[in-house]
Amino acid sequence: MSQSEADLDTLVEHLKRNRGFDFTGYKRASLERRVAKRMQGLNMATFAEYLDHLEVHPEEFVILFNTILINVTAFFRDPSTWDVVAGTIIPELLARHQPGLPIRVWSAGCASGEEAYTLAMLFAEAMGAEPFREHVKIYATDVDEEALGKARQAAYTEREIEGVPPELLEKYFERVDGRFVFQKDIRRQVIFGRHDLIQDAPISRVDLLTCRNTLMYFNAETQARILSRLQFALNDNGVLVLGRAETLMTHANAFTPLDVKRRISRRLPTNAPSRRERLIQLAQAPVDDTRPKDIGLPLRTAALDAVPTAQILVDAAGTLALANERARSLFGLGATDIGSPIQDLKISYRPVELRGAIETVMADGKPVVFRDVEWSFAGDPRWFEVHVSPLIDVTGVPLGASVAFHDVTVAKRLHGQLEHSNQELETAYEELQSTNEELETTNEELQSTVEELETTNEELQSTNEELETMNEELQSTNEELQTMNDEIRLRSDDLNHANAFLESILESLSGAVVVIDTELMVLVWNDGASELWGLREGEVRGKNILGLDIGLQIEQLKAPIRACLNGTHAQAIVPLDAVNRRGRAVRCIVTVTPLKTRSQSILGAILLMEAEQSVASDGDGNGNGDGSRFSHQAAPPATKKR
Ligand SMILES: C[S@@+](CC[C@H](N)C(=O)[O-])C[C@H]1O[C@@H](n2cnc3c(N)ncnc32)[C@H](O)[C@@H]1O
């Protein structure tokens, strides 16, 4: 055994031990090819390498399983077989059917269900839909769960239903989302289940069993084992349909052929004689009994001498009474031997032990036959069939025994040659059969590869189409984004423009302008504010106005600001004494106005601060506020109620 064969054995053993699936009964060459196919897909060169991969990737088992089990099938596959099933087998079965009993059909190795649904359509056509639903059960089994899943869905593509005649397609299928779905009512009578033909007990009391294009994947020994189970499954007179490359092999005796070409056979009833038994019965059929007429002794002696069969007669006392010419020459018997006790003569034990047989024959009155007795005559080996028969007179009194030596040498030699030729023929037939099966499996593998390629092609095409659509979608999204971008850019320009415009307004105002939000955080602080209070915008933006350290008692503004923010005042004018950034006392008029949107919701407040000459003179009389006293006492605010 080569290393590669040993590795494949180890792999098969691994699958058996770890996955409970036994591939040892499958044809080796096919198995090897299928595993190698999968390995090729993974870029692996040896079975050992693949086994390592299997051990690490348990999900690989399903893929391998799918590669090994070839699910090629079709509706009405091999149409002439279905013509016979529809035209002869089903009508006969229905004619024999006993009312009250179900009609049980089994599609073994049903793959994706096409064969089972073909059977359903034929039975429904023959019986009518209602009686079909009432009486027929179709069991459809396979070891491949995935194929069974597809079968249960009963939805097929346009290509898959090609074999269905148009009128049946119209009647039994419904088009749903581009698929052809088998009619539910009829579908219900088809029961799918996982069943391993090698290991599981067969379904029983089956009237019609189809096991097509499945046996051929197994080696001869496994095929014989499966056939025994199928034979057991069938009722007496049940019908078995095999694939066109499959035969009954060793089980031919249990079946009688109905259509040899289409491999359709009927199981013989259990108590019916086998073919061999029937042949024996035929050979032993009674023939006309033409009894010899009473003729004179010399005539009888002469007649006895004339026959080419050696014959001796022994009387009731055990004495050699007569030996014909052929016996005398063959066994060297002389005239002196006549009248001698038979046990004293060589012929009594050579070429075959006759003494006991003669005694038995005389005692029981029943003949004894010795077959294949060899005797060399003049150095030439010859074979005899020795018949020891009782001789009884007309009144039933035993007279003695006749020993006839029928020379079967020619027949024996012919038989030997025939057997040899037969064996050669059988070997040639087996080789032919196995070549035929091999061709069929290769054909199925090819078909499956073609289907796989077609599927891959379709998948590629669909992936391509998907990519195309994705590309188009991306292109359109891109265009949308570009438009949005343009819009954003335009808006941004507008905003910049508006901002610049606002900024220039703010900066053009002579007073200080401060804008705060509803949380009192500074949003805008214009140059006027920086000029007045000495803080730059960067120092105050985002800070609470009440916390700013400037020469203004901002606390005094808290109430008017709140009043504007909560909408109770439309404006508040608050005069406050303050100190500007140069430390001079100023009188500051703060006008607080709410900041509103167009819809009048309040976003914050605008504080306009205008500094005037301080009320308290600093004494230098120039009135510019330098050195003036600063009063922190705020004047009461002037407010406008809403
Ligand atoms: C080529 S398909 C035949 C389908 C259908 N009978 C036909 O002739 O169109 C062979 C089927 O036998 C199934 N098979 C292989 N080994 C099996 C086993 N041990 N027990 C049951 N089915 C098996 C496979 O799964 C596959 O579906």
XYZ file of C-alpha atoms and ligand atoms in Angstrom:
669
model
C 0.000 0.000 0.000
C 1.404 3.393 -0.978
C 1.754 6.211 1.560
C -1.048 8.083 -0.170
C -3.426 5.090 0.109
C -2.529 4.650 3.763
C -3.192 8.359 4.386
C -6.572 8.122 2.690
C -7.383 5.126 4.922
C -6.477 7.187 7.982
C -8.655 10.023 6.754
C -11.630 7.689 6.164
C -11.083 6.169 9.608
C -11.000 9.662 11.141
C -14.340 10.534 9.510
C -15.849 7.300 10.781
C -14.609 7.738 14.335
C -15.269 11.445 14.723
C -18.244 12.046 12.477
C -19.951 8.651 12.485
C -19.932 8.554 8.708
C -18.490 5.462 7.119
C -17.027 5.950 3.655
C -15.255 2.566 3.636
C -18.084 1.066 1.576
C -17.693 3.657 -1.190
C -15.782 2.976 -4.392
C -12.212 3.801 -3.680
C -11.306 5.494 -6.965
C -14.311 7.785 -6.858
C -13.741 8.598 -3.171
C -10.092 9.400 -3.844
C -11.009 11.664 -6.752
C -13.632 13.545 -4.751
C -11.375 14.158 -1.722
C -8.558 15.221 -4.051
C -10.956 17.676 -5.688
C -11.632 19.340 -2.353
C -7.922 19.345 -1.502
C -7.211 21.064 -4.795
C -9.628 23.804 -3.759
C -7.516 24.308 -0.626
C -4.217 24.027 -2.446
C -3.216 20.904 -0.529
C -1.100 18.119 -1.929
C -1.477 15.195 0.494
C -4.294 13.457 2.352
C -2.231 13.796 5.554
C -2.096 17.575 5.130
C -5.834 17.628 4.508
C -6.492 15.523 7.622
C -4.566 18.100 9.693
C -6.761 20.791 8.197
C -9.928 18.801 8.997
C -8.849 18.369 12.590
C -8.394 22.094 13.070
C -11.442 23.186 11.050
C -14.475 21.127 12.046
C -16.659 23.092 9.594
C -14.630 21.531 6.779
C -16.470 18.239 7.232
C -19.688 19.606 5.717
C -17.818 20.889 2.683
C -16.051 17.549 2.220
C -19.322 15.689 2.665
C -20.925 17.826 -0.027
C -18.028 17.172 -2.340
C -18.125 13.403 -1.871
C -21.886 12.958 -2.130
C -22.904 13.713 -5.654
C -26.467 14.990 -5.766
C -26.974 15.019 -9.516
C -30.634 14.318 -10.228
C -33.537 15.498 -12.350
C -37.275 15.254 -12.733
C -38.148 12.274 -14.980
C -34.487 11.328 -15.221
C -34.150 8.562 -17.885
C -37.660 9.200 -19.259
C -38.145 5.701 -20.728
C -37.949 4.225 -17.202
C -40.735 6.544 -16.079
C -42.769 5.569 -19.158
C -42.660 1.956 -17.942
C -43.383 2.962 -14.330
C -46.363 5.055 -15.418
C -47.601 2.666 -18.122
C -47.170 -0.718 -16.429
C -45.856 -0.702 -12.892
C -48.239 1.784 -11.262
C -51.423 0.451 -12.980
C -50.494 -3.111 -11.912
C -49.756 -1.972 -8.394
C -53.084 -0.168 -8.180
C -54.908 -3.210 -9.574
C -53.353 -5.414 -6.888
C -53.868 -2.859 -4.159
C -56.037 -4.054 -1.295
C -58.493 -1.381 -0.217
C -57.787 -0.113 3.266
C -54.037 -0.652 3.009
C -51.729 2.268 2.253
C -49.580 2.252 -0.863
C -46.021 2.710 0.322
C -43.330 4.042 -1.991
C -39.674 4.620 -1.115
C -37.247 6.801 -3.051
C -33.878 5.859 -1.511
C -31.028 8.278 -2.278
C -33.547 10.926 -3.329
C -31.030 13.838 -3.386
C -32.951 17.125 -3.755
C -36.332 15.421 -4.187
C -36.937 15.476 -7.942
C -37.339 11.663 -8.099
C -39.822 11.611 -5.201
C -41.933 14.387 -6.741
C -41.814 12.600 -10.107
C -43.310 9.546 -8.372
C -45.914 11.726 -6.662
C -47.017 13.229 -9.975
C -47.285 9.809 -11.636
C -49.353 8.321 -8.800
C -51.586 11.404 -8.622
C -52.082 11.208 -12.388
C -52.958 7.508 -12.205
C -55.319 7.760 -9.219
C -56.548 11.336 -9.075
C -55.403 13.853 -6.467
C -57.904 12.938 -3.745
C -57.337 9.131 -3.707
C -53.606 9.846 -3.948
C -53.731 11.954 -0.793
C -55.800 9.310 0.932
C -53.795 6.211 0.077
C -50.230 6.970 -0.983
C -47.195 7.700 1.160
C -43.877 8.402 -0.511
C -40.862 8.104 1.770
C -37.886 9.950 0.327
C -34.550 9.481 2.063
C -30.959 10.509 1.655
C -27.903 10.728 3.849
C -27.252 14.311 2.794
C -29.117 16.749 5.058
C -28.413 19.700 2.800
C -29.954 17.966 -0.211
C -32.933 17.002 1.963
C -33.347 20.640 3.006
C -33.660 21.642 -0.615
C -36.054 18.739 -1.264
C -38.299 19.846 1.601
C -38.522 23.367 0.167
C -39.803 21.891 -3.105
C -38.843 25.048 -4.998
C -36.931 24.598 -8.225
C -35.328 26.837 -10.832
C -36.397 26.994 -14.442
C -33.463 24.796 -15.414
C -34.260 22.220 -12.758
C -37.833 21.694 -13.942
C -36.791 21.247 -17.583
C -37.621 17.506 -17.474
C -41.225 18.015 -16.314
C -43.716 17.668 -19.186
C -45.488 21.028 -19.742
C -48.952 19.732 -18.798
C -47.628 18.361 -15.479
C -45.687 21.552 -14.853
C -48.856 23.540 -15.340
C -50.828 21.212 -13.075
C -48.416 20.544 -10.210
C -46.243 23.651 -9.932
C -46.876 27.214 -8.939
C -44.577 30.075 -9.882
C -43.414 31.981 -6.789
C -40.649 34.623 -6.921
C -39.170 33.189 -10.084
C -39.151 29.607 -8.739
C -41.387 26.659 -9.470
C -42.916 25.401 -6.226
C -44.441 21.914 -6.073
C -48.144 21.881 -5.187
C -48.597 21.775 -1.397
C -51.486 19.278 -1.298
C -49.555 16.633 -3.187
C -46.278 17.598 -1.510
C -47.724 16.636 1.893
C -47.718 12.945 0.960
C -43.946 13.018 0.403
C -42.079 12.472 3.666
C -38.395 13.334 3.652
C -35.945 11.898 6.154
C -32.268 11.248 6.678
C -31.422 7.618 6.126
C -28.063 5.988 5.615
C -28.422 3.012 3.289
C -25.325 1.388 4.816
C -26.153 1.699 8.476
C -29.857 2.341 9.031
C -32.683 -0.169 9.186
C -34.731 -0.078 6.009
C -38.303 1.196 5.674
C -40.646 -1.816 5.562
C -43.738 -2.997 3.628
C -42.808 -1.030 0.540
C -44.750 -1.564 -2.691
C -42.482 0.386 -5.024
C -38.856 1.153 -4.260
C -36.618 3.332 -6.406
C -32.928 3.336 -5.572
C -31.374 4.862 -8.636
C -27.853 6.007 -9.364
C -26.898 5.528 -5.739
C -25.766 1.887 -5.500
C -23.083 2.521 -8.064
C -21.117 4.694 -5.634
C -20.563 1.701 -3.354
C -18.149 -1.211 -3.712
C -19.526 -4.678 -4.588
C -19.664 -5.918 -0.991
C -21.600 -2.881 0.221
C -23.920 -3.022 -2.794
C -24.780 -6.638 -1.848
C -25.469 -5.606 1.753
C -27.707 -2.735 0.681
C -29.570 -4.975 -1.784
C -30.368 -7.402 1.071
C -31.961 -4.505 2.947
C -33.904 -3.337 -0.096
C -35.139 -6.907 -0.627
C -36.249 -6.996 2.999
C -37.989 -3.623 2.626
C -40.183 -4.762 -0.238
C -43.508 -6.526 0.140
C -44.005 -9.812 -1.699
C -44.343 -8.816 -5.372
C -43.079 -5.317 -4.562
C -41.196 -3.622 -7.404
C -37.599 -2.421 -7.318
C -36.283 0.174 -9.796
C -32.509 0.630 -9.999
C -30.415 3.059 -12.070
C -29.569 2.025 -15.608
C -25.970 1.135 -14.713
C -26.924 -0.894 -11.646
C -27.719 -4.603 -11.292
C -29.152 -6.953 -8.709
C -25.808 -8.818 -8.524
C -26.054 -11.596 -5.969
C -29.768 -11.022 -5.369
C -31.076 -12.014 -8.789
C -32.619 -15.152 -7.237
C -34.921 -13.157 -5.007
C -36.308 -11.104 -7.908
C -37.847 -11.707 -11.265
C -37.071 -9.179 -13.998
C -39.941 -7.041 -15.319
C -37.902 -4.812 -17.624
C -34.271 -5.821 -17.871
C -33.141 -2.732 -19.783
C -34.704 -0.323 -17.307
C -33.571 -2.415 -14.342
C -37.086 -2.965 -13.047
C -37.674 -6.190 -11.069
C -40.333 -7.732 -8.920
C -39.509 -9.269 -5.562
C -40.555 -12.909 -5.483
C -42.895 -13.927 -2.652
C -40.951 -15.270 0.326
C -42.275 -18.838 -0.026
C -41.953 -18.966 -3.819
C -39.336 -21.358 -5.162
C -36.101 -19.675 -6.195
C -34.962 -19.789 -9.806
C -32.667 -22.682 -8.998
C -35.452 -24.534 -7.219
C -37.746 -23.933 -10.154
C -35.161 -25.406 -12.540
C -34.776 -28.489 -10.376
C -38.539 -28.929 -10.220
C -38.637 -28.646 -13.988
C -35.930 -31.268 -14.383
C -37.699 -33.619 -11.997
C -41.085 -33.305 -13.634
C -42.639 -36.763 -14.121
C -42.116 -38.318 -17.543
C -44.205 -40.969 -19.257
C -43.483 -44.327 -17.692
C -42.910 -46.767 -20.525
C -42.346 -50.065 -18.844
C -40.188 -52.702 -20.631
C -42.092 -55.529 -22.242
C -41.313 -59.088 -21.273
C -38.577 -60.238 -23.592
C -36.391 -63.389 -23.595
C -33.132 -63.660 -21.525
C -30.686 -63.874 -24.456
C -32.326 -60.910 -26.009
C -32.085 -58.997 -22.758
C -28.442 -60.001 -22.306
C -27.669 -58.938 -25.874
C -29.505 -55.706 -25.349
C -27.584 -55.101 -22.128
C -24.301 -55.749 -23.946
C -25.308 -53.336 -26.677
C -25.760 -50.330 -24.411
C -22.677 -48.096 -24.050
C -23.222 -47.773 -20.303
C -21.306 -50.254 -18.127
C -23.763 -52.193 -15.983
C -23.603 -55.092 -13.547
C -26.407 -56.933 -11.809
C -26.122 -58.314 -8.288
C -28.717 -60.822 -7.119
C -30.473 -60.849 -3.763
C -27.739 -63.096 -2.320
C -25.061 -60.558 -3.172
C -23.652 -62.529 -6.103
C -22.533 -60.926 -9.350
C -25.253 -62.150 -11.696
C -24.374 -60.255 -14.861
C -21.876 -57.746 -16.253
C -22.442 -56.296 -19.683
C -19.828 -55.952 -22.341
C -18.870 -52.385 -21.412
C -18.546 -53.296 -17.692
C -16.431 -56.297 -18.472
C -13.985 -54.344 -20.580
C -13.873 -51.327 -18.273
C -13.383 -53.149 -14.998
C -11.648 -56.293 -16.280
C -14.406 -58.680 -15.256
C -14.233 -62.223 -16.722
C -16.707 -65.068 -17.114
C -15.346 -66.648 -13.883
C -16.358 -63.631 -11.917
C -20.008 -64.208 -12.710
C -21.510 -66.078 -9.771
C -18.864 -64.792 -7.315
C -19.912 -62.873 -4.210
C -19.667 -59.232 -5.138
C -17.623 -58.348 -2.060
C -14.861 -60.695 -3.319
C -14.494 -58.680 -6.471
C -12.477 -55.464 -6.875
C -15.445 -53.789 -8.480
C -17.193 -53.843 -5.096
C -14.916 -51.077 -3.810
C -13.241 -49.627 -6.859
C -13.796 -47.132 -8.457
C -16.315 -46.501 -5.684
C -17.353 -48.252 -2.453
C -20.422 -50.216 -3.622
C -20.852 -52.772 -0.834
C -22.716 -50.589 1.616
C -24.719 -48.946 -1.156
C -25.898 -52.317 -2.577
C -26.975 -53.423 0.896
C -28.835 -50.128 1.512
C -30.517 -50.241 -1.859
C -31.673 -53.817 -1.314
C -32.884 -53.043 2.212
C -34.623 -49.702 1.516
C -35.596 -50.184 -2.110
C -34.350 -46.656 -2.843
C -31.681 -45.821 -5.424
C -28.291 -44.385 -4.506
C -26.277 -42.182 -6.838
C -22.548 -41.435 -6.728
C -21.434 -38.433 -8.733
C -18.010 -37.461 -10.004
C -16.505 -40.929 -9.619
C -13.079 -40.941 -11.227
C -11.621 -44.050 -12.935
C -8.530 -44.190 -15.067
C -9.004 -46.407 -18.067
C -5.830 -47.167 -20.041
C -4.204 -44.118 -18.459
C -7.104 -41.953 -19.520
C -8.985 -40.416 -16.559
C -12.751 -40.796 -16.874
C -15.662 -39.694 -14.727
C -18.798 -41.634 -13.945
C -22.109 -41.091 -12.341
C -22.831 -44.415 -10.637
C -26.508 -45.306 -10.132
C -27.225 -48.197 -7.772
C -30.904 -49.107 -8.247
C -33.041 -51.781 -6.610
C -34.422 -54.598 -8.828
C -37.888 -55.656 -7.750
C -40.225 -58.170 -9.398
C -43.796 -57.381 -10.318
C -45.045 -58.697 -6.971
C -42.695 -56.357 -5.127
C -40.146 -59.008 -4.106
C -36.525 -57.668 -4.199
C -34.458 -59.457 -6.847
C -31.175 -57.660 -6.376
C -29.525 -54.448 -7.525
C -28.352 -52.936 -10.762
C -25.196 -50.854 -10.819
C -24.927 -48.613 -13.877
C -21.761 -46.617 -14.584
C -22.773 -43.611 -16.734
C -19.716 -42.150 -18.387
C -19.941 -38.374 -17.876
C -16.361 -37.629 -18.895
C -17.345 -35.601 -21.942
C -19.987 -33.694 -20.035
C -17.565 -33.214 -17.165
C -14.864 -31.874 -19.468
C -17.358 -29.688 -21.241
C -18.701 -28.554 -17.914
C -15.156 -27.742 -16.765
C -14.555 -25.759 -19.913
C -17.937 -24.155 -19.589
C -17.278 -23.250 -16.005
C -13.957 -21.816 -16.967
C -15.541 -19.804 -19.781
C -18.321 -18.882 -17.453
C -15.851 -17.629 -14.913
C -14.060 -15.701 -17.610
C -17.350 -14.337 -18.792
C -18.341 -13.448 -15.262
C -15.042 -11.702 -14.667
C -15.389 -9.915 -17.986
C -18.963 -9.021 -17.095
C -17.966 -7.789 -13.663
C -15.165 -5.765 -15.199
C -17.583 -4.415 -17.767
C -20.113 -3.710 -15.079
C -17.560 -1.980 -12.916
C -16.234 -0.024 -15.925
C -19.789 0.885 -16.747
C -20.460 1.995 -13.185
C -17.159 3.831 -13.143
C -18.131 5.572 -16.373
C -21.494 6.452 -14.903
C -19.958 7.848 -11.721
C -17.376 9.763 -13.749
C -20.202 11.028 -15.877
C -22.145 12.109 -12.813
C -19.039 13.712 -11.365
C -18.532 15.545 -14.642
C -22.134 16.603 -14.659
C -21.784 17.810 -11.096
C -18.564 19.667 -11.985
C -20.302 21.278 -14.949
C -23.167 22.265 -12.660
C -20.700 23.605 -10.108
C -18.919 25.587 -12.810
C -22.204 26.917 -14.043
C -23.174 27.893 -10.515
C -19.764 29.525 -9.979
C -20.228 31.343 -13.252
C -23.658 32.476 -12.211
C -22.299 33.490 -8.818
C -19.493 35.427 -10.492
C -21.974 37.043 -12.788
C -24.176 37.978 -9.864
C -21.156 39.246 -7.867
C -20.179 41.253 -10.898
C -23.674 42.648 -11.163
C -23.630 43.428 -7.469
C -20.298 45.227 -7.827
C -21.697 47.155 -10.769
C -24.716 48.296 -8.777
C -22.526 49.158 -5.782
C -20.310 51.170 -8.092
C -23.294 53.021 -9.468
C -24.603 53.643 -5.968
C -21.211 54.968 -4.872
C -21.037 57.190 -7.918
C -24.453 58.651 -7.189
C -23.583 59.152 -3.481
C -20.411 60.880 -4.607
C -22.369 63.213 -6.826
C -24.792 63.975 -3.988
C -21.873 64.682 -1.656
C -20.331 66.999 -4.210
C -23.591 68.941 -4.546
C -23.845 69.150 -0.758
C -20.248 70.297 -0.615
C -20.941 73.047 -3.103
C -23.977 74.114 -1.111
C -21.988 74.120 2.127
C -19.272 76.150 0.503
C -21.832 78.699 -0.706
C -23.418 78.835 2.755
C -20.035 79.186 4.350
C -19.258 82.135 2.031
C -22.609 83.680 2.937
C -21.894 83.141 6.615
C -18.422 84.627 6.363
C -19.905 87.559 4.597
C -22.655 87.967 7.209
C -20.084 87.602 10.000
C -17.816 90.200 8.512
C -20.813 92.461 8.054
C -21.885 91.981 11.680
C -18.352 92.468 12.899
C -18.016 95.734 11.005
C -21.348 96.899 12.490
C -20.141 96.003 15.962
C -16.810 97.686 15.489
C -18.395 100.779 13.963
C -20.527 101.338 17.054
C -18.875 103.963 19.287
C -19.941 102.264 22.519
C -19.051 98.955 24.046
C -21.198 96.084 22.870
C -21.326 92.827 24.762
C -23.528 89.901 23.794
C -24.210 87.106 26.296
C -26.184 83.850 26.062
C -28.965 82.705 28.386
C -26.289 81.263 30.724
C -24.704 84.720 30.888
C -21.632 83.569 28.989
C -19.935 86.207 26.826
C -20.434 85.571 23.123
C -19.399 88.919 21.649
C -17.052 91.539 23.111
C -16.352 94.308 20.627
C -13.367 96.589 20.372
C -15.396 99.347 22.139
C -15.733 97.028 25.164
C -11.989 96.306 25.114
C -11.290 100.016 24.856
C -13.590 100.802 27.786
C -12.743 97.972 30.195
C -9.245 96.984 29.167
C -9.974 93.273 28.529
C -9.592 91.747 25.079
C -12.211 89.568 23.476
C -10.030 86.475 23.783
C -9.885 86.985 27.587
C -13.620 87.151 28.137
C -15.301 85.036 25.475
C -17.082 82.034 27.013
C -16.807 83.457 30.540
C -19.719 84.403 32.788
C -20.195 88.149 32.569
C -20.954 88.383 36.280
C -17.512 87.038 37.072
C -15.561 89.563 34.948
C -13.126 91.790 36.793
C -13.848 95.173 35.200
C -14.499 98.618 36.559
C -18.222 98.116 36.535
C -20.346 96.609 39.241
C -21.841 93.995 37.003
C -23.778 92.485 39.925
C -26.053 95.521 39.520
C -26.927 94.283 36.058
C -27.983 90.828 37.215
C -31.663 91.698 37.749
C -32.188 93.671 34.507
C -30.376 90.974 32.530
C -32.594 88.262 34.072
C -35.678 90.367 33.349
C -34.683 90.628 29.689
C -33.771 86.950 29.458
C -37.024 85.719 30.941
C -38.949 88.104 28.702
C -40.477 90.356 31.345
C -38.603 93.413 30.006
C -38.123 94.428 26.411
C -35.248 96.664 27.429
C -33.534 97.950 30.586
C -31.426 101.052 30.813
C -29.142 101.070 33.832
C -26.897 104.054 34.652
C -23.927 102.930 36.717
C -20.865 104.569 38.108
C -17.801 102.847 36.815
C -14.057 103.048 36.366
C -12.668 102.808 32.877
C -9.508 100.971 31.829
C -7.457 104.111 32.590
C -8.800 104.191 36.163
C -11.016 107.175 35.568
C -14.479 107.341 37.033
C -17.132 107.356 34.394
C -20.866 107.315 34.325
C -21.877 104.319 32.295
C -25.316 103.919 30.749
C -25.899 100.199 30.171
C -28.784 99.359 27.872
C -29.797 95.691 28.155
C -31.845 94.318 25.264
C -32.928 90.706 24.765
C -31.303 88.891 21.795
C -34.187 87.268 19.881
C -34.641 85.049 16.881
C -37.175 85.878 14.224
C -39.602 83.629 15.967
C -39.112 85.678 19.120
C -37.361 83.034 21.156
C -34.706 84.521 23.403
C -31.096 83.450 22.772
C -29.422 85.837 25.188
C -28.973 89.572 25.754
C -27.157 92.527 24.178
C -25.499 94.955 26.544
C -24.690 98.393 25.100
C -22.406 100.356 27.428
C -21.856 104.044 26.891
C -19.529 105.958 29.174
C -20.307 109.594 30.086
C -18.511 112.191 32.131
C -18.466 111.090 35.797
C -20.974 112.822 38.105
C -18.379 113.106 40.902
C -15.698 115.598 39.730
C -12.097 114.536 40.345
C -11.381 118.108 41.408
C -9.075 119.016 38.548
C -12.054 120.693 36.866
C -11.215 119.311 33.389
C -14.174 117.000 33.541
C -12.385 114.075 31.815
C -12.903 111.831 34.863
C -9.239 111.384 35.708
C -8.859 111.280 39.513
C -12.682 111.541 39.979
C -14.420 109.820 42.879
C -16.143 106.772 41.951
C -19.482 105.849 43.411
C -20.399 102.175 43.493
C -23.910 103.133 44.249
C -25.902 102.329 41.187
C -28.758 104.510 40.117
C -32.052 102.671 39.837
C -32.466 101.147 36.355
C -34.907 102.562 33.895
C -36.814 99.718 32.338
C -39.358 99.327 29.627
C -42.045 96.856 30.477
C -43.175 94.692 27.728
C -26.626 10.792 -7.885
S -27.747 10.977 -6.599
C -29.145 10.097 -7.193
C -30.424 10.863 -7.064
C -31.661 10.189 -7.645
N -31.917 8.924 -7.075
C -31.541 10.089 -9.152
O -31.278 9.015 -9.671
O -31.720 11.114 -9.821
C -27.070 9.901 -5.352
C -27.582 10.212 -3.962
O -27.184 9.170 -3.094
C -26.975 9.732 -1.816
N -26.180 8.837 -0.957
C -24.857 8.648 -0.974
N -24.503 7.797 0.023
C -25.641 7.451 0.670
C -25.943 6.628 1.782
N -24.971 5.977 2.432
N -27.222 6.516 2.180
C -28.200 7.201 1.539
N -27.992 8.002 0.470
C -26.716 8.118 0.051
C -26.271 11.037 -2.131
O -26.365 11.962 -1.064
C -27.011 11.493 -3.382
O -28.025 12.390 -3.070
